XYZ file of C-alpha atoms in Angstrom:
706
model
C -22.644 -64.128 23.784
C -19.077 -65.317 23.329
C -16.844 -62.993 21.385
C -14.519 -64.132 18.631
C -15.784 -65.879 15.552
C -19.276 -66.113 17.046
C -20.287 -62.451 16.797
C -23.562 -60.662 16.265
C -22.393 -57.137 15.466
C -19.437 -56.374 13.239
C -16.119 -55.355 14.766
C -15.766 -51.677 15.608
C -12.419 -51.505 13.795
C -13.977 -52.412 10.463
C -14.249 -49.756 7.757
C -17.747 -48.389 7.342
C -19.174 -48.627 3.838
C -22.511 -48.887 2.101
C -25.832 -47.180 2.684
C -26.533 -45.013 5.768
C -28.768 -46.442 8.523
C -31.833 -44.389 7.581
C -31.776 -45.848 4.063
C -31.957 -49.405 5.442
C -34.925 -48.318 7.554
C -36.644 -46.883 4.478
C -36.006 -50.077 2.556
C -37.436 -52.085 5.445
C -40.579 -49.934 5.506
C -40.936 -50.263 1.717
C -40.568 -54.033 1.942
C -43.222 -54.277 4.666
C -45.568 -52.011 2.704
C -45.086 -54.075 -0.454
C -45.918 -57.268 1.407
C -48.999 -55.751 3.060
C -50.259 -54.355 -0.262
C -49.674 -57.622 -2.084
C -51.708 -59.580 0.453
C -54.508 -57.009 0.576
C -54.810 -56.365 -3.157
C -53.760 -59.605 -4.805
C -54.193 -62.120 -1.965
C -50.678 -63.435 -2.650
C -47.103 -62.716 -1.547
C -44.209 -63.795 -3.720
C -41.289 -62.643 -1.536
C -40.833 -61.238 1.955
C -37.749 -58.983 1.584
C -38.093 -57.135 4.915
C -36.047 -59.694 6.871
C -33.401 -59.759 4.119
C -33.041 -55.966 4.285
C -32.719 -56.054 8.090
C -30.143 -58.862 7.853
C -28.024 -56.834 5.419
C -28.214 -53.800 7.725
C -27.068 -55.789 10.797
C -24.262 -57.449 8.848
C -23.015 -54.216 7.307
C -23.481 -51.442 9.870
C -21.295 -50.824 12.945
C -22.519 -51.914 16.360
C -24.348 -48.771 17.524
C -25.960 -48.012 14.171
C -26.941 -51.642 13.645
C -28.514 -51.802 17.113
C -30.530 -48.639 16.421
C -31.734 -49.926 13.048
C -32.619 -53.296 14.585
C -34.701 -51.740 17.374
C -36.397 -49.318 14.995
C -37.284 -52.014 12.474
C -38.705 -54.299 15.194
C -40.914 -51.460 16.450
C -42.041 -50.728 12.882
C -42.834 -54.416 12.414
C -44.934 -54.450 15.584
C -46.772 -51.325 14.440
C -47.527 -52.772 10.996
C -48.896 -55.942 12.605
C -51.210 -53.851 14.792
C -52.361 -51.783 11.801
C -53.029 -54.991 9.869
C -55.353 -56.126 12.659
C -53.484 -59.192 13.900
C -54.343 -60.684 17.271
C -51.986 -59.752 20.129
C -50.362 -63.197 19.968
C -49.575 -62.912 16.251
C -48.488 -59.275 16.633
C -45.635 -60.292 18.906
C -45.092 -63.769 17.424
C -44.633 -62.402 13.910
C -42.170 -59.725 15.009
C -40.365 -62.170 17.308
C -39.953 -64.794 14.566
C -38.661 -62.164 12.139
C -36.135 -61.002 14.741
C -35.130 -64.601 15.488
C -34.593 -65.312 11.780
C -32.346 -62.280 11.386
C -30.409 -63.087 14.585
C -29.754 -66.728 13.635
C -28.767 -65.820 10.078
C -26.433 -63.091 11.379
C -24.630 -65.402 13.802
C -24.231 -68.162 11.230
C -23.131 -65.761 8.501
C -20.420 -64.227 10.700
C -19.308 -67.667 11.852
C -19.143 -69.289 8.395
C -18.500 -66.445 5.952
C -15.819 -64.523 7.832
C -15.713 -60.998 9.151
C -15.366 -59.421 5.693
C -18.546 -61.042 4.310
C -16.936 -60.840 0.895
C -19.572 -62.268 -1.432
C -17.135 -62.104 -4.341
C -15.856 -65.480 -3.224
C -18.044 -68.345 -4.534
C -17.234 -70.408 -1.456
C -18.545 -67.718 0.883
C -21.678 -67.252 -1.199
C -22.329 -70.980 -0.945
C -21.669 -70.941 2.810
C -24.075 -68.056 3.248
C -26.831 -69.887 1.381
C -26.394 -73.339 2.924
C -24.996 -72.452 6.323
C -26.898 -69.276 7.232
C -29.974 -68.538 5.115
C -31.499 -72.006 4.858
C -31.121 -72.949 8.582
C -32.466 -69.578 9.781
C -35.500 -69.656 7.482
C -36.150 -73.341 8.211
C -36.088 -72.715 11.973
C -38.620 -69.866 11.874
C -40.818 -71.779 9.414
C -41.042 -74.760 11.759
C -41.793 -72.498 14.722
C -44.502 -70.731 12.692
C -46.113 -74.065 11.932
C -46.136 -75.049 15.601
C -47.752 -71.741 16.590
C -50.418 -72.153 13.916
C -51.193 -75.698 15.058
C -51.597 -74.511 18.643
C -53.696 -71.425 17.897
C -55.504 -71.939 14.596
C -55.744 -75.624 13.556
C -56.088 -76.287 9.827
C -55.834 -79.298 7.482
C -52.310 -80.669 7.218
C -52.306 -80.311 3.405
C -53.112 -76.622 3.693
C -50.615 -76.114 6.535
C -47.923 -77.937 4.559
C -48.561 -75.768 1.482
C -48.520 -72.505 3.459
C -45.312 -73.462 5.327
C -43.695 -74.486 2.039
C -44.734 -71.174 0.498
C -43.505 -69.259 3.577
C -40.123 -71.009 3.438
C -39.746 -70.383 -0.311
C -40.617 -66.682 -0.279
C -38.456 -65.822 2.747
C -35.499 -67.892 1.522
C -35.833 -66.397 -1.952
C -35.733 -62.864 -0.561
C -32.757 -63.659 1.691
C -30.841 -65.236 -1.204
C -31.463 -62.348 -3.592
C -31.786 -59.178 -1.496
C -29.129 -59.713 1.189
C -26.196 -60.633 -1.131
C -27.239 -57.839 -3.500
C -27.186 -55.224 -0.727
C -23.854 -56.503 0.581
C -22.324 -56.434 -2.894
C -23.621 -52.928 -3.558
C -22.309 -51.768 -0.170
C -18.850 -53.000 -1.179
C -19.008 -51.849 -4.786
C -15.740 -49.920 -4.293
C -13.955 -53.266 -4.304
C -15.042 -53.917 -7.877
C -13.669 -50.809 -9.575
C -10.736 -52.759 -10.982
C -12.910 -55.733 -11.973
C -14.993 -53.860 -14.549
C -14.402 -55.120 -18.056
C -17.259 -53.525 -19.942
C -17.675 -49.932 -21.014
C -20.774 -47.917 -20.201
C -22.154 -48.600 -23.658
C -21.689 -52.335 -23.192
C -23.329 -52.159 -19.762
C -26.339 -50.447 -21.273
C -26.558 -52.963 -24.111
C -26.299 -55.986 -21.805
C -28.841 -54.669 -19.301
C -31.152 -53.730 -22.171
C -30.905 -57.206 -23.696
C -31.644 -58.823 -20.353
C -34.669 -56.562 -19.714
C -35.949 -57.202 -23.216
C -35.669 -60.960 -22.729
C -37.428 -60.769 -19.325
C -40.236 -58.593 -20.690
C -40.663 -60.899 -23.655
C -40.806 -64.009 -21.469
C -43.253 -62.549 -18.909
C -45.201 -60.312 -21.266
C -47.047 -63.200 -22.903
C -49.094 -66.192 -21.731
C -48.889 -68.466 -24.765
C -45.497 -70.215 -24.477
C -43.221 -71.305 -21.572
C -40.085 -69.449 -22.754
C -38.408 -68.763 -19.414
C -35.159 -70.105 -20.867
C -34.864 -67.044 -23.136
C -33.694 -65.013 -20.116
C -30.557 -67.066 -19.400
C -28.329 -66.287 -22.453
C -28.213 -62.498 -21.872
C -28.105 -63.048 -18.104
C -25.070 -65.360 -18.339
C -23.336 -62.979 -20.744
C -24.007 -60.115 -18.345
C -22.685 -62.156 -15.406
C -19.441 -62.850 -17.279
C -18.843 -59.296 -18.384
C -20.093 -57.166 -15.480
C -19.150 -56.973 -11.825
C -21.153 -58.669 -9.032
C -23.075 -55.518 -8.003
C -24.362 -55.131 -11.562
C -25.273 -58.825 -11.704
C -27.080 -58.635 -8.352
C -29.017 -55.638 -9.640
C -29.894 -57.551 -12.795
C -31.225 -60.471 -10.745
C -33.300 -58.020 -8.720
C -34.647 -56.450 -11.915
C -35.637 -59.854 -13.279
C -37.348 -60.601 -9.962
C -39.383 -57.380 -10.135
C -40.478 -58.086 -13.722
C -41.275 -61.732 -12.993
C -43.177 -61.070 -9.749
C -45.145 -58.149 -11.142
C -46.145 -59.992 -14.285
C -47.113 -63.161 -12.401
C -49.245 -61.302 -9.875
C -51.268 -59.651 -12.652
C -51.728 -62.999 -14.415
C -49.085 -62.699 -17.165
C -46.041 -64.797 -18.025
C -45.221 -68.488 -18.346
C -45.842 -69.191 -14.631
C -49.622 -68.848 -15.039
C -49.500 -71.659 -17.618
C -48.643 -74.125 -14.829
C -51.155 -76.951 -14.582
C -52.421 -77.431 -11.040
C -53.527 -80.755 -9.614
C -57.149 -81.129 -8.548
C -56.718 -81.277 -4.755
C -59.954 -80.543 -2.836
C -57.953 -79.773 0.304
C -56.288 -76.829 -1.473
C -59.425 -75.499 -3.128
C -59.549 -72.527 -0.751
C -56.088 -71.356 -1.808
C -56.012 -68.999 -4.821
C -54.575 -70.497 -7.999
C -51.928 -67.805 -8.250
C -50.637 -68.754 -4.794
C -50.297 -72.374 -5.834
C -48.404 -71.338 -8.954
C -45.890 -69.354 -6.922
C -43.781 -72.465 -6.292
C -42.801 -72.450 -9.967
C -41.894 -68.740 -9.806
C -39.847 -69.317 -6.640
C -37.977 -72.158 -8.309
C -37.314 -70.017 -11.374
C -35.988 -67.064 -9.360
C -33.814 -69.331 -7.227
C -32.418 -70.822 -10.436
C -31.698 -67.339 -11.780
C -29.887 -66.436 -8.580
C -28.016 -69.762 -8.406
C -26.887 -69.268 -12.015
C -25.961 -65.601 -12.151
C -24.279 -64.942 -8.799
C -21.865 -67.917 -8.887
C -20.917 -67.095 -12.476
C -20.219 -63.440 -11.711
C -18.263 -64.289 -8.556
C -16.197 -66.907 -10.383
C -15.619 -64.528 -13.280
C -14.595 -61.748 -10.899
C -12.309 -64.090 -8.996
C -10.733 -65.193 -12.260
C -10.139 -61.588 -13.339
C -8.697 -60.773 -9.928
C -6.367 -63.769 -10.080
C -5.251 -62.779 -13.574
C -4.633 -59.241 -12.363
C -2.690 -60.568 -9.376
C -0.722 -62.881 -11.654
C 0.024 -59.955 -13.958
C 1.161 -57.807 -11.037
C 3.315 -60.576 -9.623
C 4.749 -61.274 -13.062
C 5.633 -57.613 -13.438
C 7.142 -57.655 -9.962
C 9.093 -60.809 -10.769
C 10.354 -59.351 -14.046
C 11.387 -56.177 -12.266
C 13.143 -58.253 -9.615
C 14.804 -60.284 -12.365
C 16.053 -57.102 -14.016
C 17.354 -55.847 -10.693
C 19.017 -59.198 -10.079
C 20.592 -59.169 -13.535
C 21.856 -55.639 -12.953
C 23.142 -56.644 -9.524
C 24.808 -59.714 -11.024
C 26.418 -57.583 -13.714
C 27.552 -55.120 -11.063
C 28.911 -57.998 -8.993
C 30.772 -59.349 -12.002
C 32.283 -55.917 -12.662
C 33.188 -55.614 -8.990
C 34.803 -59.054 -8.956
C 36.755 -58.303 -12.119
C 37.911 -54.984 -10.676
C 38.866 -56.488 -7.315
C 40.640 -59.380 -8.990
C 42.677 -56.948 -11.060
C 43.395 -54.438 -8.306
C 44.419 -57.043 -5.711
C 46.530 -59.115 -8.076
C 48.493 -56.108 -9.276
C 50.256 -55.330 -5.960
C 50.637 -59.042 -5.218
C 52.563 -59.364 -8.467
C 55.278 -57.170 -7.050
C 55.250 -58.840 -3.630
C 55.451 -62.456 -4.737
C 57.502 -61.752 -7.875
C 60.261 -59.815 -6.169
C 60.225 -62.234 -3.219
C 60.706 -65.087 -5.687
C 63.618 -63.246 -7.306
C 65.225 -62.366 -3.979
C 65.000 -65.947 -2.777
C 67.216 -66.951 -5.735
C 69.809 -64.231 -5.129
C 73.224 -65.867 -4.444
C 74.405 -63.183 -2.024
C 71.431 -63.656 0.335
C 72.371 -65.281 3.660
C 70.257 -67.911 5.390
C 68.362 -65.492 7.636
C 67.611 -63.168 4.727
C 66.479 -66.116 2.604
C 64.155 -67.236 5.424
C 62.641 -63.793 5.714
C 62.147 -63.468 1.946
C 60.590 -66.925 1.838
C 58.203 -65.855 4.609
C 57.182 -62.844 2.523
C 56.690 -65.103 -0.492
C 54.566 -67.590 1.479
C 52.397 -64.806 2.919
C 51.869 -63.421 -0.568
C 50.936 -66.860 -1.879
C 48.528 -67.366 1.025
C 46.899 -64.006 0.316
C 46.627 -64.880 -3.367
C 44.979 -68.227 -2.609
C 42.466 -66.545 -0.289
C 41.647 -63.922 -2.918
C 41.237 -66.559 -5.616
C 38.992 -68.644 -3.356
C 36.747 -65.716 -2.489
C 36.485 -64.609 -6.101
C 35.770 -68.109 -7.299
C 33.087 -68.673 -4.655
C 31.457 -65.402 -5.711
C 31.623 -66.092 -9.449
C 30.609 -69.754 -9.327
C 33.834 -71.088 -10.824
C 32.867 -71.045 -14.505
C 32.298 -74.105 -16.657
C 33.817 -77.537 -16.079
C 36.671 -78.119 -18.552
C 37.923 -81.701 -18.689
C 41.375 -82.372 -20.110
C 43.906 -85.212 -19.711
C 46.048 -84.605 -16.640
C 48.791 -86.615 -14.956
C 47.369 -87.626 -11.585
C 50.638 -87.952 -9.687
C 51.857 -84.545 -10.874
C 48.478 -82.938 -10.118
C 48.199 -84.442 -6.621
C 51.805 -83.578 -5.739
C 51.296 -79.982 -6.881
C 47.963 -79.685 -5.022
C 49.226 -80.966 -1.663
C 52.695 -79.401 -1.770
C 51.763 -76.458 0.540
C 50.076 -78.838 2.969
C 53.093 -81.162 2.930
C 55.467 -78.270 3.659
C 53.241 -77.055 6.467
C 53.079 -80.565 7.938
C 56.902 -80.770 7.871
C 57.174 -77.448 9.719
C 54.723 -78.691 12.385
C 56.455 -82.077 12.733
C 53.586 -84.123 11.280
C 53.681 -87.122 8.995
C 52.271 -86.531 5.500
C 51.829 -89.545 3.233
C 50.224 -89.933 -0.202
C 49.442 -93.535 -1.232
C 48.531 -94.506 -4.792
C 46.700 -97.798 -5.074
C 47.289 -99.847 -8.256
C 45.636 -98.184 -11.264
C 45.334 -94.768 -9.623
C 48.361 -93.222 -11.326
C 48.622 -92.209 -14.950
C 46.542 -89.769 -16.944
C 42.848 -89.105 -16.309
C 40.233 -86.969 -18.024
C 39.053 -84.364 -15.539
C 39.035 -80.657 -14.706
C 42.542 -80.335 -13.326
C 42.051 -76.840 -11.949
C 39.027 -77.788 -9.862
C 40.529 -81.082 -8.673
C 43.743 -79.295 -7.711
C 41.790 -76.830 -5.558
C 39.720 -79.621 -3.963
C 42.800 -81.556 -2.861
C 44.624 -78.396 -1.820
C 41.825 -77.288 0.510
C 41.144 -80.723 1.975
C 44.856 -81.380 2.545
C 45.484 -77.975 4.117
C 42.368 -78.342 6.291
C 43.583 -81.734 7.533
C 46.994 -80.361 8.498
C 45.466 -77.264 10.138
C 43.365 -79.298 12.578
C 45.994 -81.955 13.366
C 48.194 -81.351 16.385
C 50.040 -84.666 16.415
C 50.190 -87.770 14.289
C 49.777 -86.968 10.639
C 47.761 -86.903 7.460
C 47.352 -89.723 4.941
C 45.903 -89.266 1.464
C 44.914 -92.389 -0.442
C 44.192 -92.298 -4.168
C 42.178 -95.185 -5.606
C 40.597 -95.871 -9.010
C 37.156 -97.477 -9.210
C 36.199 -98.014 -12.844
C 35.770 -94.530 -14.348
C 35.876 -92.740 -10.997
C 38.689 -91.671 -8.732
C 38.361 -91.852 -4.959
C 40.442 -89.704 -2.616
C 40.466 -90.374 1.128
C 42.033 -87.630 3.252
C 42.457 -88.939 6.797
C 43.928 -87.000 9.712
C 44.504 -87.764 13.380
C 43.331 -84.357 14.516
C 40.718 -83.097 16.939
C 37.694 -84.415 15.005
C 34.256 -82.808 14.854
C 30.997 -83.006 16.750
C 27.642 -83.650 15.056
C 26.770 -79.944 15.203
C 30.001 -78.974 13.466
C 29.579 -81.727 10.855
C 26.139 -80.371 9.942
C 27.628 -77.093 8.676
C 31.094 -78.220 7.631
C 30.551 -77.264 3.963
C 28.738 -73.988 4.653
C 30.352 -70.799 3.435
C 32.260 -68.884 6.153
C 31.399 -71.632 8.653
C 34.087 -72.367 11.243
C 34.302 -74.955 13.991
C 35.334 -72.219 16.414
C 34.266 -68.717 15.409
C 35.200 -67.043 18.709
C 38.056 -64.621 19.195
C 39.886 -67.321 21.193
C 40.039 -69.803 18.317
C 43.336 -71.572 17.763
C 42.995 -72.058 13.998
C 43.079 -69.456 11.273
C 40.941 -69.375 8.149
C 37.939 -67.640 6.586
C 35.721 -70.709 6.245
C 35.891 -70.646 2.445
C 38.018 -73.665 1.509
C 35.617 -76.530 2.278
C 32.652 -74.654 0.801
C 34.604 -74.069 -2.417
C 35.730 -77.714 -2.495
C 32.108 -78.875 -2.144
C 31.074 -76.528 -4.953
C 33.754 -77.939 -7.251
C 32.798 -81.523 -6.393
C 29.143 -80.874 -7.162
C 29.941 -79.120 -10.451
C 32.123 -82.058 -11.511
C 29.333 -84.548 -10.780
C 31.092 -86.083 -7.808
C 30.250 -86.776 -4.188
C 31.862 -86.132 -0.804
C 31.144 -87.442 2.670
C 32.774 -87.038 6.065
C 33.396 -89.406 8.955
C 34.519 -87.818 12.185
C 34.270 -87.998 15.947
C 35.728 -85.766 18.665
C 39.390 -86.650 19.436
C 39.236 -89.500 16.858
C 40.280 -87.669 13.699
C 38.435 -86.983 10.464
C 38.208 -88.660 7.065
C 36.995 -86.809 3.973
C 36.136 -89.117 1.062
C 35.779 -87.645 -2.420
C 34.650 -89.463 -5.562
C 34.692 -87.792 -8.957
C 34.231 -89.081 -12.517
C 37.708 -89.254 -14.095
C 38.117 -91.988 -16.743
C 41.660 -93.113 -17.444
C 43.142 -91.965 -20.770
C 46.307 -92.671 -22.735
C 48.485 -89.654 -23.510
C 50.955 -89.888 -26.349
C 54.511 -89.128 -25.327
C 55.884 -85.832 -26.690
C 59.503 -84.783 -26.884
C 60.623 -82.376 -24.216
C 60.406 -78.789 -25.335
C 63.602 -76.844 -25.507
C 63.857 -74.786 -22.297
C 63.266 -71.096 -22.666
C 66.583 -70.445 -20.979
C 68.416 -72.087 -23.928
C 66.741 -69.891 -26.529
C 67.807 -66.462 -27.634
C 64.513 -64.612 -27.744
C 63.406 -61.043 -28.227
C 60.510 -60.288 -25.933
C 58.370 -57.136 -25.832
C 57.042 -56.355 -22.333
C 53.812 -54.336 -22.419
C 52.514 -53.063 -19.069
C 51.480 -49.679 -17.711
C 53.064 -50.324 -14.276
C 56.849 -49.689 -14.232
C 57.359 -52.128 -11.353
C 55.677 -54.926 -13.317
C 57.812 -54.227 -16.390
C 60.941 -54.178 -14.237
C 59.981 -57.469 -12.573
C 59.368 -59.277 -15.877
C 62.553 -57.782 -17.357
C 64.633 -59.219 -14.512
C 62.971 -62.623 -14.899
C 63.542 -62.642 -18.663
C 67.155 -61.513 -18.374
C 67.721 -64.492 -16.083
C 66.615 -66.619 -19.055
C 69.009 -64.719 -21.378
C 66.216 -62.971 -23.283
C 66.484 -59.610 -25.016
C 63.733 -57.292 -23.844
C 61.992 -54.110 -24.887
C 59.213 -52.249 -23.108
C 55.978 -50.478 -23.984
C 53.636 -48.552 -21.670
C 50.343 -49.095 -23.501
C 48.756 -50.916 -26.392
C 49.467 -48.264 -29.004
C 53.183 -48.302 -28.216
C 53.079 -52.106 -28.397
C 51.550 -52.089 -31.897
C 54.122 -49.541 -33.100
C 56.971 -51.587 -31.574
C 55.783 -54.824 -33.190
C 55.376 -53.050 -36.552
C 58.892 -51.571 -36.309
C 60.898 -54.426 -34.807
C 61.163 -58.220 -34.972
C 60.044 -59.880 -31.731
C 59.487 -63.526 -30.903
C 56.988 -62.931 -28.116
C 54.838 -60.174 -26.634
C 53.962 -60.194 -22.918
C 50.705 -58.226 -23.083
C 48.897 -56.637 -20.158
C 45.150 -56.219 -20.721
C 44.000 -53.175 -18.746
C 46.045 -50.194 -19.917
C 45.423 -46.546 -20.853
C 45.255 -45.252 -24.448
C 44.733 -48.758 -25.923
C 44.072 -51.904 -23.903
C 45.708 -55.263 -24.522
C 42.718 -56.824 -26.287
C 42.516 -53.988 -28.834
C 46.285 -54.026 -29.261
C 46.289 -57.763 -29.996
C 43.577 -57.338 -32.620
C 45.606 -54.526 -34.181
C 48.729 -56.734 -34.249
C 46.826 -59.557 -35.920
C 45.671 -57.068 -38.564
C 49.264 -56.102 -39.508
C 50.872 -57.158 -42.762
C 53.599 -59.739 -42.951
C 55.275 -61.829 -40.225
C 54.469 -59.287 -37.528
C 50.870 -60.500 -37.521
C 52.012 -64.024 -36.596
C 53.933 -63.073 -33.456
C 53.142 -65.013 -30.280
C 51.202 -63.006 -27.704
C 50.995 -64.045 -24.045
C 48.456 -62.261 -21.850
C 50.107 -61.412 -18.521
C 47.301 -59.746 -16.634
C 45.566 -59.355 -13.315
C 42.237 -60.051 -15.055
C 41.973 -63.730 -14.219
C 38.225 -64.493 -14.332
C 37.182 -67.291 -16.732
C 35.450 -64.786 -19.006
C 38.654 -62.730 -19.073
C 40.656 -65.736 -20.276
C 38.079 -66.416 -22.992
C 38.125 -62.762 -24.077
C 41.920 -62.794 -24.414
C 42.003 -65.978 -26.464
C 39.155 -64.767 -28.669
C 41.074 -61.563 -29.412
C 43.988 -63.602 -30.809
C 46.259 -64.098 -27.799
C 47.938 -67.497 -27.635
C 47.948 -68.090 -23.871
C 46.974 -66.491 -20.586
C 49.021 -66.033 -17.400
C 47.330 -64.577 -14.338
C 49.218 -62.263 -12.024
C 51.001 -62.544 -9.666
C 53.720 -64.460 -11.475
C 56.898 -66.325 -10.638
C 59.792 -67.306 -12.842
C 58.562 -70.878 -13.166
C 55.022 -69.832 -14.084
C 56.313 -67.265 -16.584
C 58.638 -69.690 -18.352
C 55.954 -72.368 -18.572
C 53.409 -69.888 -19.951
C 55.952 -68.641 -22.514
C 56.512 -72.186 -23.755
C 52.737 -72.674 -23.982
C 52.281 -69.433 -25.936
C 55.085 -70.223 -28.371
C 53.690 -73.718 -29.052
C 50.164 -72.363 -29.514
C 51.419 -69.673 -31.884
C 53.303 -72.263 -33.936
C 50.163 -74.396 -34.300
C 48.107 -71.312 -35.167
C 50.492 -70.263 -37.922
C 50.623 -73.804 -39.331
C 46.825 -73.969 -39.418
C 46.580 -70.609 -41.212
C 49.180 -71.575 -43.817
C 47.565 -74.966 -44.378
C 44.212 -73.302 -44.993
């Protein structure tokens, strides 16, 4: 016998469950005795459950125990045939056919129903009935008919009736007894499927027994249908083992009542067939009882298996929902922790960079600095700016970049600002760097200037980085309401493998320690993220040693911007500015920058000192840090806005290392007029001061008009 899916005995590794071997043997003996008594006393047999019991034992027990039970039951069968007085041929033929039926059903059941023989699944129950029970019983029935024809010839009508009756009673037993024993053996699997309490179980079983006794306790009306309502209700509410037991109980009541001449089955009208005159009437009426019991089984077991499967799926769905909700909560907590981490890292890394880039910017403007000193200071400033850009890129990739904010921007000014570092780098490396504006591409456009500036900055810098000779050309073109940017370089180009991951985060064309190009692999991934968020598209054309062309298209409709008079430079104003920061070096840096603009300055170390200073003195502007001891900048701004008189209208500019989008929104919501992220330079500070003063003027006008 080939091992694998065609098996006779169950696998040794399977968990043993169900009744012990001796109990199967006792059940087999009881089934044989019941059949012998029925034939001797009533001259009729309704079911032959012995083979069904033996089949359940072979399917359920381990190899050695199943083999012992099989041998013992075959010997018992031979002994019962001898006691009954069968001829030697029928003694061995009967036992051999019973063994053959069990063997065929076992092989087919293991092949079609799986190793677990889990009758909870409706599909496996159907496979067992159609693929195992019916073929096995049909085979032995046909062989029985052939033996009878060879040994004891009889009329074909009688032979046909007896074979039909043999097939029905053996199939009925195999369809009721075997699944019931298998379900009871695995009743531990149904502990979580129980829906009814013990009281409800008793009520449902009592109703079903009452209906069965009523139907089979009278011989005046064919009311078999009265059994199905409580049976169906029981099948829905109880587990499969209980339902299988209920079907067995109905079978006992129905068979017992029919054999003693009670119940609706005895009301069956029989045809007047002289060929069947020798067969007792009760035997001829058994076909109706078989059909009824098969209908009971075919109704109850599928319903209970489907109901159990439904409850199990609901339980699994509930468990997975709980797991998903727990995972969602963990993800939300992790996201909140990540946001706090990003905010902290943004603040802590920007704070020292403020001193590096700020003082480098001041030193580069010092008149007494010679050329070599100026070059060294400029190198420090460029390194600080490069570090700041890398930090901003990493933080923005991690945070997602916030919402898209479209405002009118001047395209030439934006592009020139975005590609300025790349242009300077190209000049140092001796490369050509050209920006061409096709007709209609200049002027103002409605777009997210911050995102577009970063896109062009990264693509331009990437083009210069991978170009050894030749140059870089950027072409700006307008197509209806979209802008197209083509960034072409004459560099080393890319292979197909590199192109496939060119926009992946931390992906690099050469990730070895011998690579010739620096970078963290963040720029192109961030540019692609910005392009997608803006509703644009990007594609790449490249070949090794033939250069690369990045083409970007974004929606950016042209807009008209009304001309505004130039604002009076901050340097020409005499302003009193309060500097609020808990770091002395930051206060010193901003003081030097403001003194260069001829501003009067005062200092405060925390928010409480700032509120007291604003209440006591007249200032035009407050440069407010956000994260400070005693009282932070947000609380201090709210306190200033709550003051009486002109002090509440003072312009407040947030100068802070908290530069996340939510930080900007929090500052503006608290009443600040503008936001400037550290590190700062003189140019950035003066521009932000102008913006804050203008915003404060509009705010005051709006309040007074209201």
